[in-house]
Tab-separated table of C-alpha atoms in Angstrom:
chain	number	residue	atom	x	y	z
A	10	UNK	CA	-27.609	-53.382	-52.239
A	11	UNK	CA	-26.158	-50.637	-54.156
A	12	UNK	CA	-23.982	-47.641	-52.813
A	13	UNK	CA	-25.000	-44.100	-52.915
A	14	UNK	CA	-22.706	-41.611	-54.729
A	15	UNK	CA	-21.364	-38.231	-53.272
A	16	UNK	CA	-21.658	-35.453	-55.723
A	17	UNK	CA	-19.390	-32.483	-55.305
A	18	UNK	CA	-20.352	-29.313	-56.574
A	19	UNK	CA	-17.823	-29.508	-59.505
A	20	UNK	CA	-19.780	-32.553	-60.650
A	21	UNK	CA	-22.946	-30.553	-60.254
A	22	UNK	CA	-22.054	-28.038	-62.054
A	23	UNK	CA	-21.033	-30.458	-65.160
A	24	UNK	CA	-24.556	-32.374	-64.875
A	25	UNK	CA	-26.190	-28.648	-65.522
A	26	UNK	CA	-24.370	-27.966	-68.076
A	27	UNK	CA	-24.390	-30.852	-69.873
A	28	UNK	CA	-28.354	-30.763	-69.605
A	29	UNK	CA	-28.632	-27.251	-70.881
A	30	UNK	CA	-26.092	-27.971	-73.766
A	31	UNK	CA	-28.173	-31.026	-75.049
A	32	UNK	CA	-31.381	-28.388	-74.041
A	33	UNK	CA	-29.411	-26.248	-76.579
A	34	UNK	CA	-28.952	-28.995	-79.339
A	35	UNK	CA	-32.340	-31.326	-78.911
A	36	UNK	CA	-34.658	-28.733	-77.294
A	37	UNK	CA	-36.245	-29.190	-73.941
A	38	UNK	CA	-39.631	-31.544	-74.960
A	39	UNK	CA	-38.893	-34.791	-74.425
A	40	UNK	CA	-35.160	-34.393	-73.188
A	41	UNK	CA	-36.210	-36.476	-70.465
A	42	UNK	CA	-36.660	-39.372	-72.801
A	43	UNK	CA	-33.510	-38.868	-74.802
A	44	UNK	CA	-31.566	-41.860	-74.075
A	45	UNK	CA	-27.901	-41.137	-75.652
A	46	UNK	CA	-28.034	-37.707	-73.127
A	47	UNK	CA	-27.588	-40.033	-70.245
A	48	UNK	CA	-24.952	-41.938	-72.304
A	49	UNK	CA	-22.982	-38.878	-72.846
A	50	UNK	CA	-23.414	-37.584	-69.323
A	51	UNK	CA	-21.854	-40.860	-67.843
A	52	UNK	CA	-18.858	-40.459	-70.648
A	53	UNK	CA	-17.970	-36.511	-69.335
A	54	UNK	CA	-18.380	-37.297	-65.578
A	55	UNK	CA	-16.335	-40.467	-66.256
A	56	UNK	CA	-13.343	-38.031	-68.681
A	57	UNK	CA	-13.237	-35.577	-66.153
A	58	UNK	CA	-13.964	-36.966	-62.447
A	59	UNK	CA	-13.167	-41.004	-63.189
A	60	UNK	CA	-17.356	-41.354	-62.029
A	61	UNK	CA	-18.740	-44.647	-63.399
A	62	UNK	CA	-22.497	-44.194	-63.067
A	63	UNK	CA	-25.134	-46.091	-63.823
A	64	UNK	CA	-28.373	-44.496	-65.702
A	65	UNK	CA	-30.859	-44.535	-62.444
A	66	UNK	CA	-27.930	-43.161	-60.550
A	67	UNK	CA	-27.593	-40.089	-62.687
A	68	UNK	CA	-31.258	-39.588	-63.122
A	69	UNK	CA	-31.443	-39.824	-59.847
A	70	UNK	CA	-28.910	-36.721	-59.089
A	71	UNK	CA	-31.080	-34.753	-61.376
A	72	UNK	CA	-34.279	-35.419	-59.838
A	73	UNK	CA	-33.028	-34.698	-56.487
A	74	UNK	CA	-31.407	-31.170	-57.478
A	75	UNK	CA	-34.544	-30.420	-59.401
A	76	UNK	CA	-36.798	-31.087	-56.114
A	77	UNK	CA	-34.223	-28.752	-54.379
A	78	UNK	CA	-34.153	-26.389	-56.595
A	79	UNK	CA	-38.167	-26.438	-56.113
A	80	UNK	CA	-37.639	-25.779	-52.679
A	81	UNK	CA	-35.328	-23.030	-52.770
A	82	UNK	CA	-37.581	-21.096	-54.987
A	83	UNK	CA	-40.682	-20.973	-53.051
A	84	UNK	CA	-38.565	-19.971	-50.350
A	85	UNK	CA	-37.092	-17.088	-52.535
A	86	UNK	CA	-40.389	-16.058	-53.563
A	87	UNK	CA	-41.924	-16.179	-49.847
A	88	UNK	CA	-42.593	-12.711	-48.229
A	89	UNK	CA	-40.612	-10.757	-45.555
A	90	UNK	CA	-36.780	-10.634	-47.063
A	91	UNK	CA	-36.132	-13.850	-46.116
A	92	UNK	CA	-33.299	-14.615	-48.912
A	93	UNK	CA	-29.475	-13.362	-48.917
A	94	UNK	CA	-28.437	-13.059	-51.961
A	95	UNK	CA	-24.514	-12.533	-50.982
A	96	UNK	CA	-24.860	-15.966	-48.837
A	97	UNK	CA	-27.097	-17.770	-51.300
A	98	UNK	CA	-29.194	-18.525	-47.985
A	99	UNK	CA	-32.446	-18.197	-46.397
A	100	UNK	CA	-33.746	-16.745	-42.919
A	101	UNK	CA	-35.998	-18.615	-40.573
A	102	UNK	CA	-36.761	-19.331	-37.392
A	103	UNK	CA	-36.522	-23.229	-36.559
A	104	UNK	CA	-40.157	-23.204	-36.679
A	105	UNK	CA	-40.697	-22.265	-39.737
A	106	UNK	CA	-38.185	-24.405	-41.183
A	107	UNK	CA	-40.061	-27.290	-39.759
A	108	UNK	CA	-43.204	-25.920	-41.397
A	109	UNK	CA	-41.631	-25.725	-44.534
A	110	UNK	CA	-40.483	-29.215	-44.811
A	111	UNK	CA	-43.634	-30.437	-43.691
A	112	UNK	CA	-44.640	-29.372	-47.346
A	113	UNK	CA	-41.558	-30.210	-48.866
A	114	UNK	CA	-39.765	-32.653	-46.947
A	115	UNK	CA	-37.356	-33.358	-49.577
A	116	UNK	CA	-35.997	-29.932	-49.713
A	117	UNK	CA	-34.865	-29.812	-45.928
A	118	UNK	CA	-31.415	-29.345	-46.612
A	119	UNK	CA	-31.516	-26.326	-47.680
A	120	UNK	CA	-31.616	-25.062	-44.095
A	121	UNK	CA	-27.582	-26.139	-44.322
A	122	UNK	CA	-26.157	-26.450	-47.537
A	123	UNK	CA	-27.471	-23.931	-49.983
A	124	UNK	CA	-28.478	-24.314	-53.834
A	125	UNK	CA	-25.739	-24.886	-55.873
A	126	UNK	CA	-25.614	-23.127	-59.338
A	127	UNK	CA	-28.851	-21.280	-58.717
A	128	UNK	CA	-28.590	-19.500	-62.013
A	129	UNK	CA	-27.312	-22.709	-63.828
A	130	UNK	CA	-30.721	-24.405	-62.151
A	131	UNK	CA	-33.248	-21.523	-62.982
A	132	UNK	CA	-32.008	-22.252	-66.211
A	133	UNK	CA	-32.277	-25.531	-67.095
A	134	UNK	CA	-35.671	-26.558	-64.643
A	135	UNK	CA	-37.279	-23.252	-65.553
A	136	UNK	CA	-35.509	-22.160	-68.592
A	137	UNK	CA	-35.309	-18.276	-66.992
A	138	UNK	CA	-32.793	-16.363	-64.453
A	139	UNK	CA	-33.215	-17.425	-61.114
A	140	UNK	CA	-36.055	-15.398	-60.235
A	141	UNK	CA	-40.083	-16.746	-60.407
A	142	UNK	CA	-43.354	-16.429	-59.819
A	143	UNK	CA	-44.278	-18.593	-57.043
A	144	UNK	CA	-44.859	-18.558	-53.820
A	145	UNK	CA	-45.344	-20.486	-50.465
A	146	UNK	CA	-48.129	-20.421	-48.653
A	147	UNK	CA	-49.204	-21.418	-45.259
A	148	UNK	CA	-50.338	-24.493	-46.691
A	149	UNK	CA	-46.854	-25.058	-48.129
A	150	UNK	CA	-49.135	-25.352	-51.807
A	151	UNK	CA	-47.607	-23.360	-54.887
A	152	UNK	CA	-49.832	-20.585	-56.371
A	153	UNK	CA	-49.726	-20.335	-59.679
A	154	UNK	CA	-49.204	-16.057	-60.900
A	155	UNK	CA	-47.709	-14.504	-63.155
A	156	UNK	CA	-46.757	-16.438	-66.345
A	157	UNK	CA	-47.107	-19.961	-64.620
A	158	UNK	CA	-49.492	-22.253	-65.382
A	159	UNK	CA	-50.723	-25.248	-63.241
A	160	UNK	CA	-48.900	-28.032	-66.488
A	161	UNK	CA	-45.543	-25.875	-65.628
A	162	UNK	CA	-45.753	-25.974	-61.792
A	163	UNK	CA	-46.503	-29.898	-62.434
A	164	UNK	CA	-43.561	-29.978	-64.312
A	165	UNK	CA	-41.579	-28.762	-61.244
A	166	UNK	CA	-42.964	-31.373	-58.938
A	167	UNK	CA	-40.170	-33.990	-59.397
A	168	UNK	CA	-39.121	-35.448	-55.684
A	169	UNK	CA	-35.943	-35.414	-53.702
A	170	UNK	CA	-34.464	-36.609	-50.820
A	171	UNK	CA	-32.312	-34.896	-48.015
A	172	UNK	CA	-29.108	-35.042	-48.986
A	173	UNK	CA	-25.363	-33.449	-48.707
A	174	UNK	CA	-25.281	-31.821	-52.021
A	175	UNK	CA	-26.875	-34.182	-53.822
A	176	UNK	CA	-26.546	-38.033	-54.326
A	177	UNK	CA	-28.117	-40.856	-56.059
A	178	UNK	CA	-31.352	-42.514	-53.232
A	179	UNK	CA	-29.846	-46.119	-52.719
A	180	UNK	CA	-29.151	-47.909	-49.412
A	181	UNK	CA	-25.825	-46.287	-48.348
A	182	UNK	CA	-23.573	-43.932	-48.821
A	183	UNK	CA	-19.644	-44.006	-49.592
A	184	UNK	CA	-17.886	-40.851	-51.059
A	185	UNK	CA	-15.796	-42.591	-53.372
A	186	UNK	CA	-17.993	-45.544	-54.893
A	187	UNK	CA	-17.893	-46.810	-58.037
A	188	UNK	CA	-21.157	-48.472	-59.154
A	189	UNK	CA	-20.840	-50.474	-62.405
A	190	UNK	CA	-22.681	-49.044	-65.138
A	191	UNK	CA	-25.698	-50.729	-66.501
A	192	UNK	CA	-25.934	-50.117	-70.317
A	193	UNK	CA	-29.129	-51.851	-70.544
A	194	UNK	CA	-31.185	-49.615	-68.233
A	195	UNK	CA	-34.373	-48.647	-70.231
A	196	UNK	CA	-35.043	-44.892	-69.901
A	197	UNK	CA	-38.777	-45.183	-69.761
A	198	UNK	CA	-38.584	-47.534	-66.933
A	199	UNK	CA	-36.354	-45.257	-64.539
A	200	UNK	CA	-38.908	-42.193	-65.534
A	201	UNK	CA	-41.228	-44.018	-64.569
A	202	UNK	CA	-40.194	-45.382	-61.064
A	203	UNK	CA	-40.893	-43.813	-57.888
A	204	UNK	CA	-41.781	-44.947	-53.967
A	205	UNK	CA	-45.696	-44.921	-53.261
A	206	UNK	CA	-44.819	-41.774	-50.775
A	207	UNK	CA	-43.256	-39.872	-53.642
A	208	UNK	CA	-46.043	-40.525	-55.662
A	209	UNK	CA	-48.886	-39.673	-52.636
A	210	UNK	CA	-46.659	-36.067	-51.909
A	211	UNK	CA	-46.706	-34.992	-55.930
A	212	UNK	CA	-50.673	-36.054	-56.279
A	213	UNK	CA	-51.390	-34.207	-53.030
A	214	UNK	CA	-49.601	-31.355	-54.383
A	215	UNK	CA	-51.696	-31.386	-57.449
A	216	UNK	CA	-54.889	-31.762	-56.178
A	217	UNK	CA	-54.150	-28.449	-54.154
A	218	UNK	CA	-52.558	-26.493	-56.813
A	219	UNK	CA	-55.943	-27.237	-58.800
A	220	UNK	CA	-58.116	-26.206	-56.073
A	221	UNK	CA	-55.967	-23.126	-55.324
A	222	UNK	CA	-56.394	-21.998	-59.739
A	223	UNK	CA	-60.176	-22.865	-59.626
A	224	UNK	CA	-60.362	-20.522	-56.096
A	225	UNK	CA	-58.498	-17.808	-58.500
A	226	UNK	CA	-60.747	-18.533	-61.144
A	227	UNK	CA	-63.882	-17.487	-58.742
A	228	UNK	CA	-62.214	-14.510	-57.264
């Protein structure tokens, strides 16, 4: 099986700003798709932190700090002062953490290890500071005001997992593997993998963030 990899927040903070340099140079509709981004991603981390990454295991990083990134800003956007700004950090009561994660259980980390790069993360996944227009409600559904629409909420629904940071989703987890790279690994086919419960939580989420606009729409 393969070995999960530890990412620090220096390497983080090189994946974002690799992304928003190629954002930059290709512009952002169909980045996902652009193959030689993931090539040159793998050659910085590798120049500057000796990483050797495989494809999925990179797009895997990303996906994970999007989803958290998700998380952290329906929490910002919640009601009742609940974000410190100085501490980068929310304020709940266990129970509501555990309400929270029942509607985003890949963002529970965030109760201990805060987003890193907020402003480098509002960036790239939302292209604006790190401030928005959504919020959570008791339902733990996104409501769509302001400028959003329900295609860029969508766009935001990309899963995670509950991690340290943030680290690639195989099997197990050493700080200082070294996967071999797999130069063959077709881009379409990692966009388009995911586990039958990631795929159940992001149509779920869908189906209420329609039913929530066409409840708007009435109103």
């Amino acid at each position: 099986m393969g070995e999960k990899q530890q990412w620090s927040n220096e390497h983080i903070k090189c994946l974002l700003e690799t992304r928003i340099e190629e954002i930059n140079n290709v512009g952002k509709k169909g980045l996902s798709l652009h193959k030689d981004l993931w090539n040159k991603l793998g050659i910085v981390l590798k120049d500057k932190f000796g990483m050797v990454l495989t494809q999925k295991q990179m797009k895997n990083a990303f996906d994970n700090l999007k989803a958290k990134y998700v998380g952290w800003l329906y929490l910002k956007n919640k009601t009742g002062n609940l974000y410190n700004a100085q501490t980068n950090t929310f304020t709940l009561m266990n129970e509501e953490w555990e309400e929270f994660k029942k509607g985003h259980p890949k963002a529970g980390s965030l109760k201990t290890v805060p987003l890193p790069f907020p402003d480098l993360c509002a960036a790239l996944f939302d292209g604006n500071s790190a401030t928005g227009s959504m919020k959570w409600t008791s339902s733990q559904t996104t409501s769509v005001v302001g400028s959003f629409s329900c295609q860029r909420v969508q766009q935001l629904l990309i899963t995670d997992s509950i991690f340290h940071d943030i680290e690639d989703d195989a099997d197990n987890s050493h700080q200082n593997s070294e996967p071999t790279p797999d130069p063959t690994a077709d881009t379409h086919e990692v966009e388009a993998n995911g586990t039958a419960s990631d795929r159940e939580y992001m149509t779920r989420l869908r189906d209420e963030i329609a039913e929530q606009l066409m409840q708007n729409m009435d109103s």
